[in-house]
mmCIF file of N, CA and C and ligand atoms in Angstrom:
data_model
loop_
_atom_site.group_PDB
_atom_site.id
_atom_site.type_symbol
_atom_site.label_atom_id
_atom_site.label_comp_id
_atom_site.label_asym_id
_atom_site.label_seq_id
_atom_site.Cartn_x
_atom_site.Cartn_y
_atom_site.Cartn_z
ATOM 1 N N MET B 255 -11.816 -13.302 1.837
ATOM 2 C CA MET B 255 -12.914 -12.969 0.916
ATOM 3 C C MET B 255 -12.704 -11.540 0.397
ATOM 4 N N ARG B 256 -12.736 -11.386 -0.901
ATOM 5 C CA ARG B 256 -12.562 -10.054 -1.485
ATOM 6 C C ARG B 256 -13.786 -9.191 -1.180
ATOM 7 N N ILE B 257 -13.613 -7.906 -1.305
ATOM 8 C CA ILE B 257 -14.700 -6.981 -0.976
ATOM 9 C C ILE B 257 -15.929 -7.254 -1.851
ATOM 10 N N GLU B 258 -15.701 -7.477 -3.143
ATOM 11 C CA GLU B 258 -16.832 -7.709 -4.053
ATOM 12 C C GLU B 258 -17.586 -8.986 -3.667
ATOM 13 N N ALA B 259 -16.832 -10.040 -3.330
ATOM 14 C CA ALA B 259 -17.460 -11.309 -2.936
ATOM 15 C C ALA B 259 -18.230 -11.129 -1.631
ATOM 16 N N PHE B 260 -17.669 -10.351 -0.712
ATOM 17 C CA PHE B 260 -18.345 -10.086 0.557
ATOM 18 C C PHE B 260 -19.669 -9.356 0.306
ATOM 19 N N GLN B 261 -19.630 -8.320 -0.527
ATOM 20 C CA GLN B 261 -20.850 -7.553 -0.802
ATOM 21 C C GLN B 261 -21.912 -8.447 -1.457
ATOM 22 N N LYS B 262 -21.473 -9.312 -2.370
ATOM 23 C CA LYS B 262 -22.425 -10.224 -3.031
ATOM 24 C C LYS B 262 -23.004 -11.226 -2.034
ATOM 25 N N GLN B 263 -22.171 -11.690 -1.102
ATOM 26 C CA GLN B 263 -22.640 -12.621 -0.065
ATOM 27 C C GLN B 263 -23.683 -11.952 0.828
ATOM 28 N N ILE B 264 -23.429 -10.712 1.215
ATOM 29 C CA ILE B 264 -24.377 -9.986 2.060
ATOM 30 C C ILE B 264 -25.678 -9.755 1.291
ATOM 31 N N GLU B 265 -25.563 -9.463 -0.013
ATOM 32 C CA GLU B 265 -26.767 -9.311 -0.852
ATOM 33 C C GLU B 265 -27.573 -10.605 -0.865
ATOM 34 N N ALA B 266 -26.868 -11.730 -1.048
ATOM 35 C CA ALA B 266 -27.549 -13.025 -1.117
ATOM 36 C C ALA B 266 -28.304 -13.311 0.181
ATOM 37 N N ILE B 267 -27.702 -12.939 1.297
ATOM 38 C CA ILE B 267 -28.317 -13.228 2.597
ATOM 39 C C ILE B 267 -29.447 -12.250 2.925
ATOM 40 N N TYR B 268 -29.228 -10.951 2.678
ATOM 41 C CA TYR B 268 -30.124 -9.927 3.250
ATOM 42 C C TYR B 268 -30.810 -8.976 2.268
ATOM 43 N N TYR B 269 -30.410 -8.985 0.975
ATOM 44 C CA TYR B 269 -30.858 -7.905 0.098
ATOM 45 C C TYR B 269 -32.377 -7.728 0.065
ATOM 46 N N THR B 270 -33.120 -8.817 -0.069
ATOM 47 C CA THR B 270 -34.579 -8.704 -0.196
ATOM 48 C C THR B 270 -35.180 -8.013 1.021
ATOM 49 N N ARG B 271 -34.803 -8.468 2.215
ATOM 50 C CA ARG B 271 -35.328 -7.878 3.454
ATOM 51 C C ARG B 271 -34.891 -6.410 3.597
ATOM 52 N N ASP B 272 -33.615 -6.148 3.266
ATOM 53 C CA ASP B 272 -33.112 -4.775 3.403
ATOM 54 C C ASP B 272 -33.760 -3.840 2.394
ATOM 55 N N ALA B 273 -34.039 -4.356 1.199
ATOM 56 C CA ALA B 273 -34.689 -3.528 0.165
ATOM 57 C C ALA B 273 -36.109 -3.179 0.598
ATOM 58 N N GLU B 274 -36.794 -4.139 1.230
ATOM 59 C CA GLU B 274 -38.152 -3.874 1.730
ATOM 60 C C GLU B 274 -38.126 -2.825 2.844
ATOM 61 N N ARG B 275 -37.099 -2.881 3.687
ATOM 62 C CA ARG B 275 -36.969 -1.925 4.786
ATOM 63 C C ARG B 275 -36.661 -0.525 4.255
ATOM 64 N N GLY B 276 -35.845 -0.464 3.197
ATOM 65 C CA GLY B 276 -35.501 0.812 2.588
ATOM 66 C C GLY B 276 -34.240 1.428 3.163
ATOM 67 N N VAL B 277 -33.690 2.402 2.432
ATOM 68 C CA VAL B 277 -32.416 3.020 2.815
ATOM 69 C C VAL B 277 -32.478 3.758 4.158
ATOM 70 N N PRO B 278 -33.462 4.628 4.402
ATOM 71 C CA PRO B 278 -33.427 5.394 5.658
ATOM 72 C C PRO B 278 -33.410 4.510 6.909
ATOM 73 N N LEU B 279 -34.272 3.497 6.967
ATOM 74 C CA LEU B 279 -34.301 2.617 8.142
ATOM 75 C C LEU B 279 -33.056 1.741 8.212
ATOM 76 N N THR B 280 -32.606 1.267 7.061
ATOM 77 C CA THR B 280 -31.397 0.438 7.039
ATOM 78 C C THR B 280 -30.204 1.254 7.534
ATOM 79 N N PHE B 281 -30.191 2.540 7.195
ATOM 80 C CA PHE B 281 -29.110 3.410 7.671
ATOM 81 C C PHE B 281 -29.128 3.516 9.199
ATOM 82 N N THR B 282 -30.305 3.571 9.798
ATOM 83 C CA THR B 282 -30.365 3.645 11.263
ATOM 84 C C THR B 282 -29.831 2.350 11.890
ATOM 85 N N TRP B 283 -30.067 1.215 11.251
ATOM 86 C CA TRP B 283 -29.508 -0.064 11.738
ATOM 87 C C TRP B 283 -27.980 -0.027 11.652
ATOM 88 N N PHE B 284 -27.485 0.515 10.548
ATOM 89 C CA PHE B 284 -26.034 0.650 10.369
ATOM 90 C C PHE B 284 -25.439 1.486 11.512
ATOM 91 N N VAL B 285 -26.067 2.612 11.793
ATOM 92 C CA VAL B 285 -25.571 3.498 12.851
ATOM 93 C C VAL B 285 -25.623 2.795 14.206
ATOM 94 N N GLU B 286 -26.694 2.016 14.436
ATOM 95 C CA GLU B 286 -26.797 1.253 15.676
ATOM 96 C C GLU B 286 -25.622 0.275 15.807
ATOM 97 N N GLU B 287 -25.269 -0.378 14.702
ATOM 98 C CA GLU B 287 -24.131 -1.309 14.717
ATOM 99 C C GLU B 287 -22.825 -0.581 14.984
ATOM 100 N N VAL B 288 -22.684 0.639 14.437
ATOM 101 C CA VAL B 288 -21.483 1.439 14.706
ATOM 102 C C VAL B 288 -21.406 1.736 16.205
ATOM 103 N N GLY B 289 -22.562 1.996 16.818
ATOM 104 C CA GLY B 289 -22.612 2.227 18.259
ATOM 105 C C GLY B 289 -22.176 1.003 19.034
ATOM 106 N N GLU B 290 -22.586 -0.180 18.581
ATOM 107 C CA GLU B 290 -22.167 -1.422 19.244
ATOM 108 C C GLU B 290 -20.658 -1.630 19.114
ATOM 109 N N LEU B 291 -20.111 -1.258 17.953
ATOM 110 C CA LEU B 291 -18.656 -1.348 17.765
ATOM 111 C C LEU B 291 -17.958 -0.390 18.737
ATOM 112 N N ALA B 292 -18.511 0.809 18.878
ATOM 113 C CA ALA B 292 -17.927 1.794 19.794
ATOM 114 C C ALA B 292 -17.887 1.240 21.222
ATOM 115 N N LYS B 293 -19.001 0.619 21.643
ATOM 116 C CA LYS B 293 -19.051 0.050 22.999
ATOM 117 C C LYS B 293 -17.992 -1.031 23.159
ATOM 118 N N GLU B 294 -17.849 -1.882 22.150
ATOM 119 C CA GLU B 294 -16.892 -2.983 22.215
ATOM 120 C C GLU B 294 -15.460 -2.451 22.248
ATOM 121 N N ILE B 295 -15.205 -1.384 21.508
ATOM 122 C CA ILE B 295 -13.853 -0.789 21.490
ATOM 123 C C ILE B 295 -13.509 -0.239 22.878
ATOM 124 N N ARG B 296 -14.516 0.348 23.558
ATOM 125 C CA ARG B 296 -14.265 0.975 24.863
ATOM 126 C C ARG B 296 -14.128 -0.040 25.989
ATOM 127 N N LYS B 297 -14.598 -1.272 25.781
ATOM 128 C CA LYS B 297 -14.552 -2.278 26.837
ATOM 129 C C LYS B 297 -13.121 -2.615 27.233
ATOM 130 N N GLN B 298 -12.896 -2.744 28.546
ATOM 131 C CA GLN B 298 -11.589 -3.178 29.056
ATOM 132 C C GLN B 298 -11.815 -4.342 30.016
ATOM 133 N N PRO B 299 -11.155 -5.436 29.857
ATOM 134 C CA PRO B 299 -10.233 -5.736 28.762
ATOM 135 C C PRO B 299 -11.008 -6.001 27.475
ATOM 136 N N GLN B 300 -10.363 -5.827 26.339
ATOM 137 C CA GLN B 300 -11.029 -6.041 25.065
ATOM 138 C C GLN B 300 -11.200 -7.530 24.793
ATOM 139 N N ASP B 301 -12.389 -7.858 24.271
ATOM 140 C CA ASP B 301 -12.710 -9.215 23.855
ATOM 141 C C ASP B 301 -12.520 -9.258 22.337
ATOM 142 N N MET B 302 -11.405 -9.806 21.908
ATOM 143 C CA MET B 302 -11.060 -9.749 20.479
ATOM 144 C C MET B 302 -12.082 -10.463 19.591
ATOM 145 N N GLN B 303 -12.686 -11.527 20.109
ATOM 146 C CA GLN B 303 -13.695 -12.238 19.321
ATOM 147 C C GLN B 303 -14.931 -11.351 19.126
ATOM 148 N N ARG B 304 -15.387 -10.700 20.188
ATOM 149 C CA ARG B 304 -16.554 -9.813 20.105
ATOM 150 C C ARG B 304 -16.226 -8.612 19.202
ATOM 151 N N LEU B 305 -15.009 -8.091 19.330
ATOM 152 C CA LEU B 305 -14.572 -6.957 18.507
ATOM 153 C C LEU B 305 -14.614 -7.338 17.024
ATOM 154 N N ARG B 306 -14.113 -8.523 16.731
ATOM 155 C CA ARG B 306 -14.102 -9.040 15.359
ATOM 156 C C ARG B 306 -15.528 -9.126 14.818
ATOM 157 N N GLU B 307 -16.439 -9.638 15.664
ATOM 158 C CA GLU B 307 -17.841 -9.768 15.247
ATOM 159 C C GLU B 307 -18.481 -8.409 14.989
ATOM 160 N N GLU B 308 -18.162 -7.429 15.822
ATOM 161 C CA GLU B 308 -18.746 -6.094 15.630
ATOM 162 C C GLU B 308 -18.206 -5.440 14.360
ATOM 163 N N PHE B 309 -16.918 -5.649 14.058
ATOM 164 C CA PHE B 309 -16.378 -5.137 12.797
ATOM 165 C C PHE B 309 -17.103 -5.794 11.619
ATOM 166 N N ALA B 310 -17.347 -7.098 11.708
ATOM 167 C CA ALA B 310 -18.046 -7.814 10.633
ATOM 168 C C ALA B 310 -19.457 -7.257 10.454
ATOM 169 N N ASP B 311 -20.145 -6.988 11.575
ATOM 170 C CA ASP B 311 -21.512 -6.457 11.500
ATOM 171 C C ASP B 311 -21.537 -5.078 10.846
ATOM 172 N N VAL B 312 -20.623 -4.204 11.250
ATOM 173 C CA VAL B 312 -20.576 -2.859 10.662
ATOM 174 C C VAL B 312 -20.280 -2.953 9.171
ATOM 175 N N PHE B 313 -19.346 -3.829 8.812
ATOM 176 C CA PHE B 313 -18.981 -3.995 7.399
ATOM 177 C C PHE B 313 -20.177 -4.545 6.615
ATOM 178 N N ALA B 314 -20.920 -5.480 7.202
ATOM 179 C CA ALA B 314 -22.086 -6.060 6.531
ATOM 180 C C ALA B 314 -23.169 -5.001 6.301
ATOM 181 N N TRP B 315 -23.426 -4.173 7.317
ATOM 182 C CA TRP B 315 -24.444 -3.126 7.151
ATOM 183 C C TRP B 315 -23.988 -2.070 6.151
ATOM 184 N N LEU B 316 -22.702 -1.766 6.146
ATOM 185 C CA LEU B 316 -22.168 -0.832 5.156
ATOM 186 C C LEU B 316 -22.340 -1.407 3.751
ATOM 187 N N ALA B 317 -22.063 -2.699 3.608
ATOM 188 C CA ALA B 317 -22.182 -3.367 2.313
ATOM 189 C C ALA B 317 -23.625 -3.367 1.819
ATOM 190 N N THR B 318 -24.570 -3.634 2.719
ATOM 191 C CA THR B 318 -25.961 -3.695 2.287
ATOM 192 C C THR B 318 -26.451 -2.302 1.893
ATOM 193 N N LEU B 319 -26.006 -1.280 2.619
ATOM 194 C CA LEU B 319 -26.375 0.091 2.247
ATOM 195 C C LEU B 319 -25.821 0.435 0.871
ATOM 196 N N ALA B 320 -24.572 0.056 0.624
ATOM 197 C CA ALA B 320 -23.960 0.304 -0.678
ATOM 198 C C ALA B 320 -24.778 -0.385 -1.772
ATOM 199 N N SER B 321 -25.185 -1.630 -1.519
ATOM 200 C CA SER B 321 -25.980 -2.372 -2.508
ATOM 201 C C SER B 321 -27.309 -1.676 -2.773
ATOM 202 N N LEU B 322 -27.971 -1.232 -1.712
ATOM 203 C CA LEU B 322 -29.270 -0.564 -1.879
ATOM 204 C C LEU B 322 -29.132 0.711 -2.702
ATOM 205 N N LEU B 323 -27.959 1.342 -2.631
ATOM 206 C CA LEU B 323 -27.736 2.606 -3.335
ATOM 207 C C LEU B 323 -26.984 2.414 -4.654
ATOM 208 N N GLY B 324 -26.745 1.141 -5.029
ATOM 209 C CA GLY B 324 -26.098 0.860 -6.312
ATOM 210 C C GLY B 324 -24.612 1.174 -6.331
ATOM 211 N N ILE B 325 -23.969 1.099 -5.161
ATOM 212 C CA ILE B 325 -22.530 1.379 -5.066
ATOM 213 C C ILE B 325 -21.773 0.073 -4.875
ATOM 214 N N SER B 326 -20.703 -0.112 -5.660
ATOM 215 C CA SER B 326 -19.811 -1.252 -5.464
ATOM 216 C C SER B 326 -18.718 -0.832 -4.487
ATOM 217 N N LEU B 327 -18.624 -1.528 -3.340
ATOM 218 C CA LEU B 327 -17.584 -1.188 -2.362
ATOM 219 C C LEU B 327 -16.190 -1.468 -2.928
ATOM 220 N N GLU B 328 -16.093 -2.513 -3.740
ATOM 221 C CA GLU B 328 -14.808 -2.840 -4.383
ATOM 222 C C GLU B 328 -14.348 -1.650 -5.232
ATOM 223 N N ASP B 329 -15.291 -1.116 -5.998
ATOM 224 C CA ASP B 329 -14.996 0.037 -6.850
ATOM 225 C C ASP B 329 -14.686 1.268 -5.996
ATOM 226 N N ALA B 330 -15.479 1.479 -4.957
ATOM 227 C CA ALA B 330 -15.263 2.644 -4.094
ATOM 228 C C ALA B 330 -13.884 2.591 -3.438
ATOM 229 N N ALA B 331 -13.451 1.385 -3.048
ATOM 230 C CA ALA B 331 -12.153 1.235 -2.382
ATOM 231 C C ALA B 331 -11.004 1.637 -3.301
ATOM 232 N N GLN B 332 -11.241 1.570 -4.608
ATOM 233 C CA GLN B 332 -10.194 1.941 -5.575
ATOM 234 C C GLN B 332 -9.756 3.386 -5.419
ATOM 235 N N ILE B 333 -10.617 4.205 -4.839
ATOM 236 C CA ILE B 333 -10.292 5.617 -4.637
ATOM 237 C C ILE B 333 -9.007 5.758 -3.803
ATOM 238 N N TYR B 334 -8.730 4.740 -2.964
ATOM 239 C CA TYR B 334 -7.530 4.782 -2.119
ATOM 240 C C TYR B 334 -6.382 3.930 -2.672
ATOM 241 N N ALA B 335 -6.569 3.350 -3.851
ATOM 242 C CA ALA B 335 -5.578 2.416 -4.393
ATOM 243 C C ALA B 335 -4.216 3.062 -4.637
ATOM 244 N N GLU B 336 -4.212 4.329 -5.001
ATOM 245 C CA GLU B 336 -2.943 5.009 -5.308
ATOM 246 C C GLU B 336 -2.455 5.870 -4.156
ATOM 247 N N GLY B 337 -3.055 5.690 -2.973
ATOM 248 C CA GLY B 337 -2.656 6.499 -1.824
ATOM 249 C C GLY B 337 -3.747 7.467 -1.451
ATOM 250 N N CYS B 338 -3.396 8.504 -0.703
ATOM 251 C CA CYS B 338 -4.380 9.504 -0.287
ATOM 252 C C CYS B 338 -5.028 10.120 -1.527
ATOM 253 N N PRO B 339 -6.379 10.132 -1.590
ATOM 254 C CA PRO B 339 -7.040 10.677 -2.779
ATOM 255 C C PRO B 339 -6.796 12.170 -2.994
ATOM 256 N N LYS B 340 -6.382 12.874 -1.946
ATOM 257 C CA LYS B 340 -6.133 14.326 -2.104
ATOM 258 C C LYS B 340 -4.707 14.626 -2.555
ATOM 259 N N CYS B 341 -3.723 14.018 -1.850
ATOM 260 C CA CYS B 341 -2.323 14.344 -2.168
ATOM 261 C C CYS B 341 -1.629 13.230 -2.943
ATOM 262 N N ASN B 342 -2.278 12.070 -3.081
ATOM 263 C CA ASN B 342 -1.725 10.897 -3.775
ATOM 264 C C ASN B 342 -0.480 10.323 -3.104
ATOM 265 N N ASP B 343 -0.175 10.735 -1.892
ATOM 266 C CA ASP B 343 0.995 10.197 -1.193
ATOM 267 C C ASP B 343 0.598 9.075 -0.240
ATOM 268 N N THR B 344 1.564 8.177 -0.006
ATOM 269 C CA THR B 344 1.431 7.116 0.992
ATOM 270 C C THR B 344 2.719 7.097 1.807
ATOM 271 N N PRO B 345 2.673 7.457 3.088
ATOM 272 C CA PRO B 345 1.505 7.937 3.845
ATOM 273 C C PRO B 345 1.072 9.338 3.408
ATOM 274 N N CYS B 346 -0.148 9.674 3.770
ATOM 275 C CA CYS B 346 -0.717 10.978 3.435
ATOM 276 C C CYS B 346 0.176 12.117 3.913
ATOM 277 N N ASP B 347 0.298 13.138 3.066
ATOM 278 C CA ASP B 347 1.117 14.296 3.415
ATOM 279 C C ASP B 347 0.268 15.572 3.440
ATOM 280 N N CYS B 348 -1.047 15.431 3.523
ATOM 281 C CA CYS B 348 -1.931 16.611 3.542
ATOM 282 C C CYS B 348 -1.725 17.417 4.830
HETATM 283 ZN ZN1 LIG S 461 -3.207 13.413 1.766
#
């Protein structure tokens, strides 16, 4: 699924509820999900299925925040299309 399609899918599922909640509270949910990803990363042995799910959750919350703020993640990702945005090299040479 492309980034734009993913963001639209997350909008279809959650946008109304997330818009009612608002950006500040939605941001705290995003941070909570990042914390869950951190816990999953630290777990030994790693559960790849749980790790995958936590990455999906963080990406979904990031996408919904972008939607609430009128940002296209597909467009934002273009900033890295030509390499490092500062030095334009791949790999980065900063
Ligand atoms: Zn660089």
